[in-house]
PDB file of C-alpha atoms in Angstrom:
ATOM      1  CA  MET S1199      86.799 -74.190  45.769  1.00  0.00           C
ATOM      2  CA  ARG S1200      86.189 -71.755  49.869  1.00  0.00           C
ATOM      3  CA  SER S1201      83.149 -72.602  51.740  1.00  0.00           C
ATOM      4  CA  ASP S1202      82.447 -68.981  52.440  1.00  0.00           C
ATOM      5  CA  VAL S1203      81.388 -68.440  48.379  1.00  0.00           C
ATOM      6  CA  ALA S1204      80.185 -69.685  45.509  1.00  0.00           C
ATOM      7  CA  ARG S1205      80.802 -69.503  41.711  1.00  0.00           C
ATOM      8  CA  LEU S1206      78.295 -68.019  39.652  1.00  0.00           C
ATOM      9  CA  ARG S1207      77.687 -68.488  36.034  1.00  0.00           C
ATOM     10  CA  CYS S1208      79.915 -65.989  34.675  1.00  0.00           C
ATOM     11  CA  GLY S1209      83.369 -68.131  37.082  1.00  0.00           C
ATOM     12  CA  LYS S1210      83.729 -64.562  39.233  1.00  0.00           C
ATOM     13  CA  THR S1211      83.134 -66.202  42.986  1.00  0.00           C
ATOM     14  CA  ILE S1212      80.541 -64.525  45.385  1.00  0.00           C
ATOM     15  CA  PRO S1213      80.557 -64.617  49.020  1.00  0.00           C
ATOM     16  CA  LEU S1214      78.088 -66.073  50.954  1.00  0.00           C
ATOM     17  CA  LEU S1215      78.091 -62.889  53.950  1.00  0.00           C
ATOM     18  CA  GLY S1216      76.840 -59.664  52.190  1.00  0.00           C
ATOM     19  CA  MET S1217      76.516 -56.272  53.844  1.00  0.00           C
ATOM     20  CA  GLY S1218      73.262 -54.398  52.653  1.00  0.00           C
ATOM     21  CA  THR S1219      73.849 -50.887  52.969  1.00  0.00           C
ATOM     22  CA  TYR S1220      70.226 -49.870  52.689  1.00  0.00           C
ATOM     23  CA  CYS S1221      70.002 -46.604  55.552  1.00  0.00           C
ATOM     24  CA  PRO S1222      65.964 -45.140  55.357  1.00  0.00           C
ATOM     25  CA  GLN S1223      68.028 -41.983  56.947  1.00  0.00           C
ATOM     26  CA  LYS S1224      70.478 -41.973  53.629  1.00  0.00           C
ATOM     27  CA  ASP S1225      73.112 -41.073  56.877  1.00  0.00           C
ATOM     28  CA  ARG S1226      76.416 -40.728  54.859  1.00  0.00           C
ATOM     29  CA  GLU S1227      79.800 -40.534  57.032  1.00  0.00           C
ATOM     30  CA  THR S1228      77.140 -43.814  59.863  1.00  0.00           C
ATOM     31  CA  THR S1229      77.573 -45.388  56.393  1.00  0.00           C
ATOM     32  CA  ILE S1230      80.845 -44.940  55.546  1.00  0.00           C
ATOM     33  CA  SER S1231      81.840 -45.785  58.821  1.00  0.00           C
ATOM     34  CA  ALA S1232      79.910 -48.755  59.072  1.00  0.00           C
ATOM     35  CA  VAL S1233      81.496 -49.689  55.279  1.00  0.00           C
ATOM     36  CA  HIS S1234      85.211 -49.695  57.372  1.00  0.00           C
ATOM     37  CA  GLN S1235      84.595 -51.337  59.567  1.00  0.00           C
ATOM     38  CA  ALA S1236      82.487 -54.561  57.791  1.00  0.00           C
ATOM     39  CA  ILE S1237      85.638 -54.360  55.587  1.00  0.00           C
ATOM     40  CA  LYS S1238      87.828 -54.793  58.734  1.00  0.00           C
ATOM     41  CA  ILE S1239      85.702 -57.630  60.514  1.00  0.00           C
ATOM     42  CA  GLY S1240      86.505 -59.250  57.458  1.00  0.00           C
ATOM     43  CA  TYR S1241      83.112 -58.746  55.242  1.00  0.00           C
ATOM     44  CA  ARG S1242      83.730 -58.709  50.940  1.00  0.00           C
ATOM     45  CA  HIS S1243      80.359 -58.430  50.094  1.00  0.00           C
ATOM     46  CA  PHE S1244      78.503 -55.356  49.640  1.00  0.00           C
ATOM     47  CA  ASP S1245      75.291 -54.607  48.423  1.00  0.00           C
ATOM     48  CA  THR S1246      73.214 -51.143  46.976  1.00  0.00           C
ATOM     49  CA  ALA S1247      71.236 -49.637  44.447  1.00  0.00           C
ATOM     50  CA  LYS S1248      70.521 -46.916  43.563  1.00  0.00           C
ATOM     51  CA  ILE S1249      66.767 -46.224  45.420  1.00  0.00           C
ATOM     52  CA  TYR S1250      68.952 -46.915  48.235  1.00  0.00           C
ATOM     53  CA  GLY S1251      70.689 -43.344  47.525  1.00  0.00           C
ATOM     54  CA  SER S1252      74.138 -45.543  49.533  1.00  0.00           C
ATOM     55  CA  GLU S1253      75.579 -45.347  46.133  1.00  0.00           C
ATOM     56  CA  GLU S1254      77.482 -42.878  47.042  1.00  0.00           C
ATOM     57  CA  ALA S1255      78.494 -44.001  50.383  1.00  0.00           C
ATOM     58  CA  LEU S1256      79.389 -47.023  49.746  1.00  0.00           C
ATOM     59  CA  GLY S1257      82.043 -46.780  46.734  1.00  0.00           C
ATOM     60  CA  THR S1258      83.582 -43.400  48.982  1.00  0.00           C
ATOM     61  CA  ALA S1259      84.705 -46.150  51.914  1.00  0.00           C
ATOM     62  CA  LEU S1260      85.584 -49.122  49.397  1.00  0.00           C
ATOM     63  CA  GLY S1261      87.684 -46.298  47.687  1.00  0.00           C
ATOM     64  CA  GLN S1262      88.923 -45.053  50.667  1.00  0.00           C
ATOM     65  CA  ALA S1263      90.019 -48.425  51.935  1.00  0.00           C
ATOM     66  CA  ILE S1264      92.012 -49.463  48.572  1.00  0.00           C
ATOM     67  CA  SER S1265      93.564 -46.447  48.656  1.00  0.00           C
ATOM     68  CA  TYR S1266      95.187 -47.634  52.444  1.00  0.00           C
ATOM     69  CA  GLY S1267      95.659 -50.697  50.539  1.00  0.00           C
ATOM     70  CA  THR S1268      93.800 -51.872  52.956  1.00  0.00           C
ATOM     71  CA  VAL S1269      92.459 -54.410  50.023  1.00  0.00           C
ATOM     72  CA  GLN S1270      92.119 -54.588  46.607  1.00  0.00           C
ATOM     73  CA  ARG S1271      88.900 -54.312  44.254  1.00  0.00           C
ATOM     74  CA  ASP S1272      89.492 -57.803  43.275  1.00  0.00           C
ATOM     75  CA  ASP S1273      88.671 -59.291  47.208  1.00  0.00           C
ATOM     76  CA  LEU S1274      85.873 -57.430  46.713  1.00  0.00           C
ATOM     77  CA  PHE S1275      81.829 -58.272  45.372  1.00  0.00           C
ATOM     78  CA  VAL S1276      79.902 -55.263  44.671  1.00  0.00           C
ATOM     79  CA  THR S1277      76.396 -55.272  43.641  1.00  0.00           C
ATOM     80  CA  SER S1278      73.929 -52.851  42.218  1.00  0.00           C
ATOM     81  CA  LYS S1279      70.302 -52.657  40.748  1.00  0.00           C
ATOM     82  CA  LEU S1280      68.657 -50.283  38.049  1.00  0.00           C
ATOM     83  CA  TRP S1281      66.361 -48.742  39.070  1.00  0.00           C
ATOM     84  CA  SER S1282      62.287 -49.119  37.753  1.00  0.00           C
ATOM     85  CA  SER S1283      62.596 -45.708  36.007  1.00  0.00           C
ATOM     86  CA  ASP S1284      66.281 -46.965  33.978  1.00  0.00           C
ATOM     87  CA  HIS S1285      64.634 -49.630  31.828  1.00  0.00           C
ATOM     88  CA  HIS S1286      64.831 -47.682  28.938  1.00  0.00           C
ATOM     89  CA  ASP S1287      68.607 -47.037  29.242  1.00  0.00           C
ATOM     90  CA  PRO S1288      70.845 -49.282  31.597  1.00  0.00           C
ATOM     91  CA  ILE S1289      73.579 -48.739  30.115  1.00  0.00           C
ATOM     92  CA  SER S1290      73.614 -44.608  31.042  1.00  0.00           C
ATOM     93  CA  ALA S1291      71.790 -45.793  34.581  1.00  0.00           C
ATOM     94  CA  LEU S1292      74.846 -47.734  35.225  1.00  0.00           C
ATOM     95  CA  ILE S1293      77.267 -45.214  33.928  1.00  0.00           C
ATOM     96  CA  GLN S1294      76.453 -42.607  36.314  1.00  0.00           C
ATOM     97  CA  THR S1295      75.917 -45.440  39.133  1.00  0.00           C
ATOM     98  CA  LEU S1296      79.962 -45.998  38.378  1.00  0.00           C
ATOM     99  CA  LYS S1297      80.900 -42.225  38.390  1.00  0.00           C
ATOM    100  CA  THR S1298      78.691 -42.344  42.100  1.00  0.00           C
ATOM    101  CA  MET S1299      80.176 -45.056  43.345  1.00  0.00           C
ATOM    102  CA  GLY S1300      83.740 -43.966  41.814  1.00  0.00           C
ATOM    103  CA  LEU S1301      83.917 -47.341  40.130  1.00  0.00           C
ATOM    104  CA  GLU S1302      85.625 -48.731  37.302  1.00  0.00           C
ATOM    105  CA  TYR S1303      82.492 -52.019  36.937  1.00  0.00           C
ATOM    106  CA  LEU S1304      80.720 -53.542  39.772  1.00  0.00           C
ATOM    107  CA  ASP S1305      80.359 -56.905  40.024  1.00  0.00           C
ATOM    108  CA  ASN S1306      76.832 -57.163  39.520  1.00  0.00           C
ATOM    109  CA  TYR S1307      74.195 -55.334  38.540  1.00  0.00           C
ATOM    110  CA  LEU S1308      70.185 -56.463  38.523  1.00  0.00           C
ATOM    111  CA  VAL S1309      67.415 -55.188  37.974  1.00  0.00           C
ATOM    112  CA  HIS S1310      66.259 -54.256  40.981  1.00  0.00           C
ATOM    113  CA  TRP S1311      61.895 -54.840  40.132  1.00  0.00           C
ATOM    114  CA  PRO S1312      60.499 -56.840  37.013  1.00  0.00           C
ATOM    115  CA  ILE S1313      58.667 -53.598  36.646  1.00  0.00           C
ATOM    116  CA  LYS S1314      59.042 -50.135  34.687  1.00  0.00           C
ATOM    117  CA  LEU S1315      58.656 -46.392  35.374  1.00  0.00           C
ATOM    118  CA  LYS S1316      58.130 -43.501  33.979  1.00  0.00           C
ATOM    119  CA  PRO S1317      61.754 -41.733  33.401  1.00  0.00           C
ATOM    120  CA  GLY S1318      62.765 -39.563  36.371  1.00  0.00           C
ATOM    121  CA  VAL S1319      61.231 -41.704  38.942  1.00  0.00           C
ATOM    122  CA  ASN S1320      62.709 -41.606  42.337  1.00  0.00           C
ATOM    123  CA  GLU S1321      61.415 -42.558  44.867  1.00  0.00           C
ATOM    124  CA  PRO S1322      61.109 -45.647  46.031  1.00  0.00           C
ATOM    125  CA  ILE S1323      57.334 -45.782  46.245  1.00  0.00           C
ATOM    126  CA  PRO S1324      55.763 -44.295  42.593  1.00  0.00           C
ATOM    127  CA  LYS S1325      52.457 -42.523  43.237  1.00  0.00           C
ATOM    128  CA  GLU S1326      49.916 -44.414  39.650  1.00  0.00           C
ATOM    129  CA  ASP S1327      50.560 -41.819  37.271  1.00  0.00           C
ATOM    130  CA  GLU S1328      54.300 -42.870  37.011  1.00  0.00           C
ATOM    131  CA  PHE S1329      53.522 -46.407  36.302  1.00  0.00           C
ATOM    132  CA  GLU S1330      54.867 -47.762  32.063  1.00  0.00           C
ATOM    133  CA  LYS S1331      52.026 -49.530  30.556  1.00  0.00           C
ATOM    134  CA  ASP S1332      54.272 -52.252  29.883  1.00  0.00           C
ATOM    135  CA  LEU S1333      56.941 -53.927  31.052  1.00  0.00           C
ATOM    136  CA  GLY S1334      59.755 -53.638  28.598  1.00  0.00           C
ATOM    137  CA  ILE S1335      61.596 -56.613  30.419  1.00  0.00           C
ATOM    138  CA  GLU S1336      62.362 -57.740  26.935  1.00  0.00           C
ATOM    139  CA  GLU S1337      64.684 -54.588  25.798  1.00  0.00           C
ATOM    140  CA  THR S1338      65.159 -53.678  29.241  1.00  0.00           C
ATOM    141  CA  TRP S1339      67.473 -57.224  29.087  1.00  0.00           C
ATOM    142  CA  GLN S1340      69.123 -56.408  25.971  1.00  0.00           C
ATOM    143  CA  GLY S1341      70.259 -52.985  28.023  1.00  0.00           C
ATOM    144  CA  MET S1342      71.727 -55.359  30.705  1.00  0.00           C
ATOM    145  CA  GLU S1343      73.305 -57.624  28.436  1.00  0.00           C
ATOM    146  CA  ARG S1344      74.758 -54.597  26.375  1.00  0.00           C
ATOM    147  CA  CYS S1345      76.809 -53.250  30.091  1.00  0.00           C
ATOM    148  CA  LEU S1346      78.064 -56.424  30.459  1.00  0.00           C
ATOM    149  CA  GLU S1347      79.800 -56.543  27.102  1.00  0.00           C
ATOM    150  CA  MET S1348      81.111 -53.137  27.530  1.00  0.00           C
ATOM    151  CA  GLY S1349      82.358 -54.226  30.893  1.00  0.00           C
ATOM    152  CA  LEU S1350      80.642 -52.342  33.051  1.00  0.00           C
ATOM    153  CA  CYS S1351      79.691 -55.019  35.118  1.00  0.00           C
ATOM    154  CA  LYS S1352      81.113 -58.648  35.328  1.00  0.00           C
ATOM    155  CA  SER S1353      78.186 -60.342  35.872  1.00  0.00           C
ATOM    156  CA  ILE S1354      74.302 -59.186  35.507  1.00  0.00           C
ATOM    157  CA  GLY S1355      71.283 -60.816  36.839  1.00  0.00           C
ATOM    158  CA  VAL S1356      67.439 -59.733  38.499  1.00  0.00           C
ATOM    159  CA  SER S1357      65.758 -58.747  41.631  1.00  0.00           C
ATOM    160  CA  ASN S1358      62.411 -60.602  42.446  1.00  0.00           C
ATOM    161  CA  PHE S1359      61.760 -62.119  39.748  1.00  0.00           C
ATOM    162  CA  SER S1360      59.034 -65.193  40.082  1.00  0.00           C
ATOM    163  CA  SER S1361      59.883 -68.276  38.743  1.00  0.00           C
ATOM    164  CA  LYS S1362      57.316 -67.304  35.611  1.00  0.00           C
ATOM    165  CA  LYS S1363      59.725 -64.378  35.242  1.00  0.00           C
ATOM    166  CA  ILE S1364      62.371 -66.331  35.316  1.00  0.00           C
ATOM    167  CA  PHE S1365      61.263 -69.040  32.189  1.00  0.00           C
ATOM    168  CA  ASP S1366      60.090 -65.706  30.753  1.00  0.00           C
ATOM    169  CA  LEU S1367      63.604 -64.071  30.477  1.00  0.00           C
ATOM    170  CA  LEU S1368      64.613 -67.303  29.353  1.00  0.00           C
ATOM    171  CA  ASP S1369      63.319 -67.139  27.519  1.00  0.00           C
ATOM    172  CA  PHE S1370      64.936 -64.344  24.742  1.00  0.00           C
ATOM    173  CA  ALA S1371      68.203 -62.959  26.825  1.00  0.00           C
ATOM    174  CA  SER S1372      71.473 -64.449  25.358  1.00  0.00           C
ATOM    175  CA  VAL S1373      73.092 -63.847  27.920  1.00  0.00           C
ATOM    176  CA  SER S1374      71.789 -65.397  31.577  1.00  0.00           C
ATOM    177  CA  PRO S1375      71.476 -64.031  34.717  1.00  0.00           C
ATOM    178  CA  SER S1376      73.961 -64.601  36.865  1.00  0.00           C
ATOM    179  CA  VAL S1377      71.561 -63.981  40.031  1.00  0.00           C
ATOM    180  CA  ASN S1378      68.634 -63.529  41.666  1.00  0.00           C
ATOM    181  CA  GLN S1379      68.007 -62.007  44.597  1.00  0.00           C
ATOM    182  CA  VAL S1380      64.390 -62.054  46.621  1.00  0.00           C
ATOM    183  CA  GLU S1381      63.858 -62.415  49.901  1.00  0.00           C
ATOM    184  CA  MET S1382      64.902 -65.625  51.745  1.00  0.00           C
ATOM    185  CA  HIS S1383      65.093 -66.776  55.325  1.00  0.00           C
ATOM    186  CA  PRO S1384      63.182 -69.363  57.534  1.00  0.00           C
ATOM    187  CA  LEU S1385      60.574 -68.155  57.194  1.00  0.00           C
ATOM    188  CA  TRP S1386      59.304 -67.838  53.908  1.00  0.00           C
ATOM    189  CA  ARG S1387      61.699 -70.799  52.151  1.00  0.00           C
ATOM    190  CA  GLN S1388      61.728 -69.857  48.423  1.00  0.00           C
ATOM    191  CA  ARG S1389      61.274 -73.557  47.305  1.00  0.00           C
ATOM    192  CA  LYS S1390      60.239 -73.838  44.484  1.00  0.00           C
ATOM    193  CA  LEU S1391      62.153 -70.813  43.008  1.00  0.00           C
ATOM    194  CA  ARG S1392      65.761 -72.226  44.451  1.00  0.00           C
ATOM    195  CA  LYS S1393      64.728 -75.463  42.475  1.00  0.00           C
ATOM    196  CA  VAL S1394      63.858 -73.451  38.967  1.00  0.00           C
ATOM    197  CA  CYS S1395      67.425 -71.044  39.785  1.00  0.00           C
ATOM    198  CA  GLU S1396      69.307 -74.314  41.009  1.00  0.00           C
ATOM    199  CA  GLU S1397      68.430 -75.937  37.324  1.00  0.00           C
ATOM    200  CA  ASN S1398      69.592 -73.112  35.349  1.00  0.00           C
ATOM    201  CA  ASN S1399      72.569 -72.518  36.904  1.00  0.00           C
ATOM    202  CA  ILE S1400      71.260 -69.329  38.416  1.00  0.00           C
ATOM    203  CA  HIS S1401      72.663 -68.385  42.085  1.00  0.00           C
ATOM    204  CA  ILE S1402      69.938 -67.202  44.688  1.00  0.00           C
ATOM    205  CA  SER S1403      71.038 -64.068  46.647  1.00  0.00           C
ATOM    206  CA  GLY S1404      68.768 -63.912  50.276  1.00  0.00           C
ATOM    207  CA  TYR S1405      67.769 -59.872  51.019  1.00  0.00           C
ATOM    208  CA  SER S1406      66.090 -59.553  54.175  1.00  0.00           C
ATOM    209  CA  PRO S1407      67.226 -62.894  55.658  1.00  0.00           C
ATOM    210  CA  LEU S1408      66.942 -62.198  59.244  1.00  0.00           C
ATOM    211  CA  GLY S1409      62.825 -60.930  58.319  1.00  0.00           C
ATOM    212  CA  GLY S1410      64.291 -56.866  57.603  1.00  0.00           C
ATOM    213  CA  PRO S1411      64.234 -56.376  61.452  1.00  0.00           C
ATOM    214  CA  GLY S1412      64.455 -52.903  61.888  1.00  0.00           C
ATOM    215  CA  ASN S1413      63.023 -52.159  58.745  1.00  0.00           C
ATOM    216  CA  CYS S1414      59.548 -50.126  58.624  1.00  0.00           C
ATOM    217  CA  TRP S1415      58.310 -53.237  56.438  1.00  0.00           C
ATOM    218  CA  GLY S1416      59.936 -55.479  57.814  1.00  0.00           C
ATOM    219  CA  SER S1417      59.683 -58.197  61.120  1.00  0.00           C
ATOM    220  CA  THR S1418      61.354 -59.200  64.706  1.00  0.00           C
ATOM    221  CA  ALA S1419      59.422 -62.806  63.432  1.00  0.00           C
ATOM    222  CA  VAL S1420      62.249 -64.521  62.261  1.00  0.00           C
ATOM    223  CA  ILE S1421      64.370 -64.295  65.064  1.00  0.00           C
ATOM    224  CA  GLU S1422      62.080 -64.191  67.799  1.00  0.00           C
ATOM    225  CA  HIS S1423      60.677 -67.837  66.906  1.00  0.00           C
ATOM    226  CA  PRO S1424      60.454 -70.303  69.121  1.00  0.00           C
ATOM    227  CA  VAL S1425      61.781 -73.113  67.058  1.00  0.00           C
ATOM    228  CA  ILE S1426      65.346 -70.841  64.670  1.00  0.00           C
ATOM    229  CA  LYS S1427      65.780 -69.623  69.363  1.00  0.00           C
ATOM    230  CA  SER S1428      65.408 -73.322  70.126  1.00  0.00           C
ATOM    231  CA  ILE S1429      68.019 -74.766  67.016  1.00  0.00           C
ATOM    232  CA  ALA S1430      69.968 -71.016  68.166  1.00  0.00           C
ATOM    233  CA  LEU S1431      70.656 -72.834  72.086  1.00  0.00           C
ATOM    234  CA  LYS S1432      71.469 -76.038  71.257  1.00  0.00           C
ATOM    235  CA  HIS S1433      74.071 -74.679  68.813  1.00  0.00           C
ATOM    236  CA  ASN S1434      75.405 -72.094  71.896  1.00  0.00           C
ATOM    237  CA  ALA S1435      74.348 -69.314  68.651  1.00  0.00           C
ATOM    238  CA  THR S1436      71.679 -66.470  68.219  1.00  0.00           C
ATOM    239  CA  PRO S1437      69.311 -67.424  66.322  1.00  0.00           C
ATOM    240  CA  ALA S1438      70.038 -64.228  63.649  1.00  0.00           C
ATOM    241  CA  GLN S1439      72.836 -66.899  63.454  1.00  0.00           C
ATOM    242  CA  VAL S1440      71.050 -70.132  62.911  1.00  0.00           C
ATOM    243  CA  ALA S1441      68.388 -68.046  60.012  1.00  0.00           C
ATOM    244  CA  LEU S1442      71.720 -66.191  57.896  1.00  0.00           C
ATOM    245  CA  ARG S1443      73.431 -70.077  58.687  1.00  0.00           C
ATOM    246  CA  TRP S1444      70.146 -72.055  57.000  1.00  0.00           C
ATOM    247  CA  GLY S1445      70.082 -69.941  53.933  1.00  0.00           C
ATOM    248  CA  MET S1446      73.905 -69.709  53.311  1.00  0.00           C
ATOM    249  CA  SER S1447      73.527 -74.311  53.373  1.00  0.00           C
ATOM    250  CA  LYS S1448      70.948 -73.797  50.932  1.00  0.00           C
ATOM    251  CA  GLY S1449      73.638 -72.324  48.837  1.00  0.00           C
ATOM    252  CA  ALA S1450      72.851 -68.544  48.686  1.00  0.00           C
ATOM    253  CA  SER S1451      74.395 -65.674  50.173  1.00  0.00           C
ATOM    254  CA  VAL S1452      73.253 -64.244  52.186  1.00  0.00           C
ATOM    255  CA  ILE S1453      72.797 -59.561  52.648  1.00  0.00           C
ATOM    256  CA  VAL S1454      72.302 -59.083  55.837  1.00  0.00           C
ATOM    257  CA  LYS S1455      72.699 -54.834  56.790  1.00  0.00           C
ATOM    258  CA  SER S1456      73.578 -54.005  60.360  1.00  0.00           C
ATOM    259  CA  PHE S1457      75.298 -51.012  61.314  1.00  0.00           C
ATOM    260  CA  ASN S1458      76.505 -51.870  64.208  1.00  0.00           C
ATOM    261  CA  GLY S1459      80.527 -53.821  64.832  1.00  0.00           C
ATOM    262  CA  ALA S1460      79.411 -55.869  67.119  1.00  0.00           C
ATOM    263  CA  ARG S1461      76.616 -57.507  65.592  1.00  0.00           C
ATOM    264  CA  MET S1462      78.509 -57.738  61.589  1.00  0.00           C
ATOM    265  CA  ARG S1463      80.945 -60.053  63.737  1.00  0.00           C
ATOM    266  CA  GLU S1464      77.823 -62.120  65.201  1.00  0.00           C
ATOM    267  CA  ASN S1465      76.878 -62.248  61.715  1.00  0.00           C
ATOM    268  CA  LYS S1466      80.106 -63.251  60.048  1.00  0.00           C
ATOM    269  CA  ARG S1467      80.276 -66.163  63.254  1.00  0.00           C
ATOM    270  CA  ALA S1468      77.360 -67.655  61.073  1.00  0.00           C
ATOM    271  CA  LEU S1469      79.547 -69.141  58.548  1.00  0.00           C
ATOM    272  CA  GLU S1470      81.225 -71.045  61.651  1.00  0.00           C
ATOM    273  CA  ILE S1471      77.955 -72.559  62.823  1.00  0.00           C
ATOM    274  CA  LYS S1472      77.411 -76.549  61.213  1.00  0.00           C
ATOM    275  CA  LEU S1473      73.590 -77.010  61.013  1.00  0.00           C
ATOM    276  CA  ASP S1474      72.187 -81.067  61.450  1.00  0.00           C
ATOM    277  CA  ASP S1475      69.425 -82.880  59.308  1.00  0.00           C
ATOM    278  CA  GLN S1476      67.281 -82.244  62.639  1.00  0.00           C
ATOM    279  CA  ASP S1477      67.131 -78.888  61.919  1.00  0.00           C
ATOM    280  CA  LEU S1478      66.859 -77.845  59.211  1.00  0.00           C
ATOM    281  CA  SER S1479      63.939 -80.931  59.130  1.00  0.00           C
ATOM    282  CA  LEU S1480      62.047 -78.369  62.027  1.00  0.00           C
ATOM    283  CA  ILE S1481      62.641 -75.086  59.882  1.00  0.00           C
ATOM    284  CA  ASP S1482      61.152 -76.732  56.255  1.00  0.00           C
ATOM    285  CA  HIS S1483      57.772 -77.537  58.388  1.00  0.00           C
ATOM    286  CA  LEU S1484      57.504 -73.338  59.864  1.00  0.00           C
ATOM    287  CA  GLU S1485      54.963 -71.798  58.817  1.00  0.00           C
ATOM    288  CA  GLU S1486      55.578 -69.560  55.688  1.00  0.00           C
ATOM    289  CA  TRP S1487      55.481 -65.805  55.753  1.00  0.00           C
ATOM    290  CA  LYS S1488      56.530 -63.069  52.957  1.00  0.00           C
ATOM    291  CA  ILE S1489      57.632 -60.305  54.808  1.00  0.00           C
ATOM    292  CA  MET S1490      58.386 -57.360  51.160  1.00  0.00           C
ATOM    293  CA  ARG S1491      54.660 -58.338  49.572  1.00  0.00           C
ATOM    294  CA  GLY S1492      55.820 -55.083  46.946  1.00  0.00           C
ATOM    295  CA  GLU S1493      51.571 -54.064  47.385  1.00  0.00           C
ATOM    296  CA  PHE S1494      53.269 -50.571  46.103  1.00  0.00           C
ATOM    297  CA  LEU S1495      54.716 -51.756  42.511  1.00  0.00           C
ATOM    298  CA  VAL S1496      50.471 -53.365  42.626  1.00  0.00           C
ATOM    299  CA  ASN S1497      47.154 -51.008  41.482  1.00  0.00           C
ATOM    300  CA  GLN S1498      43.872 -51.177  39.916  1.00  0.00           C
ATOM    301  CA  THR S1499      44.641 -48.859  36.391  1.00  0.00           C
ATOM    302  CA  THR S1500      48.037 -47.817  35.872  1.00  0.00           C
ATOM    303  CA  SER S1501      50.119 -51.033  36.969  1.00  0.00           C
ATOM    304  CA  PRO S1502      50.667 -53.678  34.901  1.00  0.00           C
ATOM    305  CA  TYR S1503      50.189 -56.088  38.248  1.00  0.00           C
ATOM    306  CA  LYS S1504      46.314 -56.009  39.709  1.00  0.00           C
ATOM    307  CA  SER S1505      47.251 -57.959  42.334  1.00  0.00           C
ATOM    308  CA  ILE S1506      49.106 -59.275  44.556  1.00  0.00           C
ATOM    309  CA  GLN S1507      48.984 -62.372  43.167  1.00  0.00           C
ATOM    310  CA  GLN S1508      50.395 -61.397  39.414  1.00  0.00           C
ATOM    311  CA  LEU S1509      53.541 -59.715  40.849  1.00  0.00           C
ATOM    312  CA  TRP S1510      54.108 -62.985  42.096  1.00  0.00           C
ATOM    313  CA  ASP S1511      52.775 -65.170  40.154  1.00  0.00           C
ATOM    314  CA  ASN S1512      51.182 -66.985  42.367  1.00  0.00           C
ATOM    315  CA  GLU S1513      54.155 -67.806  44.364  1.00  0.00           C
ATOM    316  CA  ILE S1514      52.748 -66.165  47.401  1.00  0.00           C
TER     317      ILE S1514
END
């Protein structure tokens, strides 16, 4: 098997380098242009979500590239995510996503967060009265399994699930998740979760592999860390390339968001770097710090999660 892909439990391969399309400005033309550029550079794995507002732009760009003959649909790996207000009906939500994107199927459909919101809530930060009391993950997962049976997607998975939530899901799932997409980078290494997922043949896909610089909640701490910088200098690489290669060296795919052509090329060259045992050991001893903490899903009254510790099951 090629070194730039991993094989999922469903048999599909997932490219280790993915392009994220979350754009706070929801700038359609910029997104379309960036996706075309990414395809030319060699990206084949694209990540979106209903709540990102980029499904339509990504789908348009992919559709154009397919019609131009630049790529074939089979060459692409496309992920989107079930938003929390659609947990009551994943099938309808996925049918709408496919319609929005102009695709016949997704390669990967994920439960975005382990939280259920009231139908119709389409803002990323819910208000206090918009939470459902029950998580209802079992019923939601049954809907996800049905999406798979209907051929609407090739694999199903989750995002932002702790080790405990993975175990809870495996207790009742008829089809185990193929993927768990979580924050993962040299300053949040997910050692316990990686072990749990590896033992259960669940692929880890890492979002914010550079720490999310440029996002309102992100940080430059990863790419500005002196240890990461020194490893980059040693390999004649950039800190971003070191951080991305670290994630891939752990068997994870990494979802990196840049709409800048030069940065996209730089990020793709991470596939060519080889980190040695000393590099990996240095990174393993860095102080850990979770950047995307999910405070917006925690409150004392209506959320099933009364604290950050509850949301992440003390894995933070």
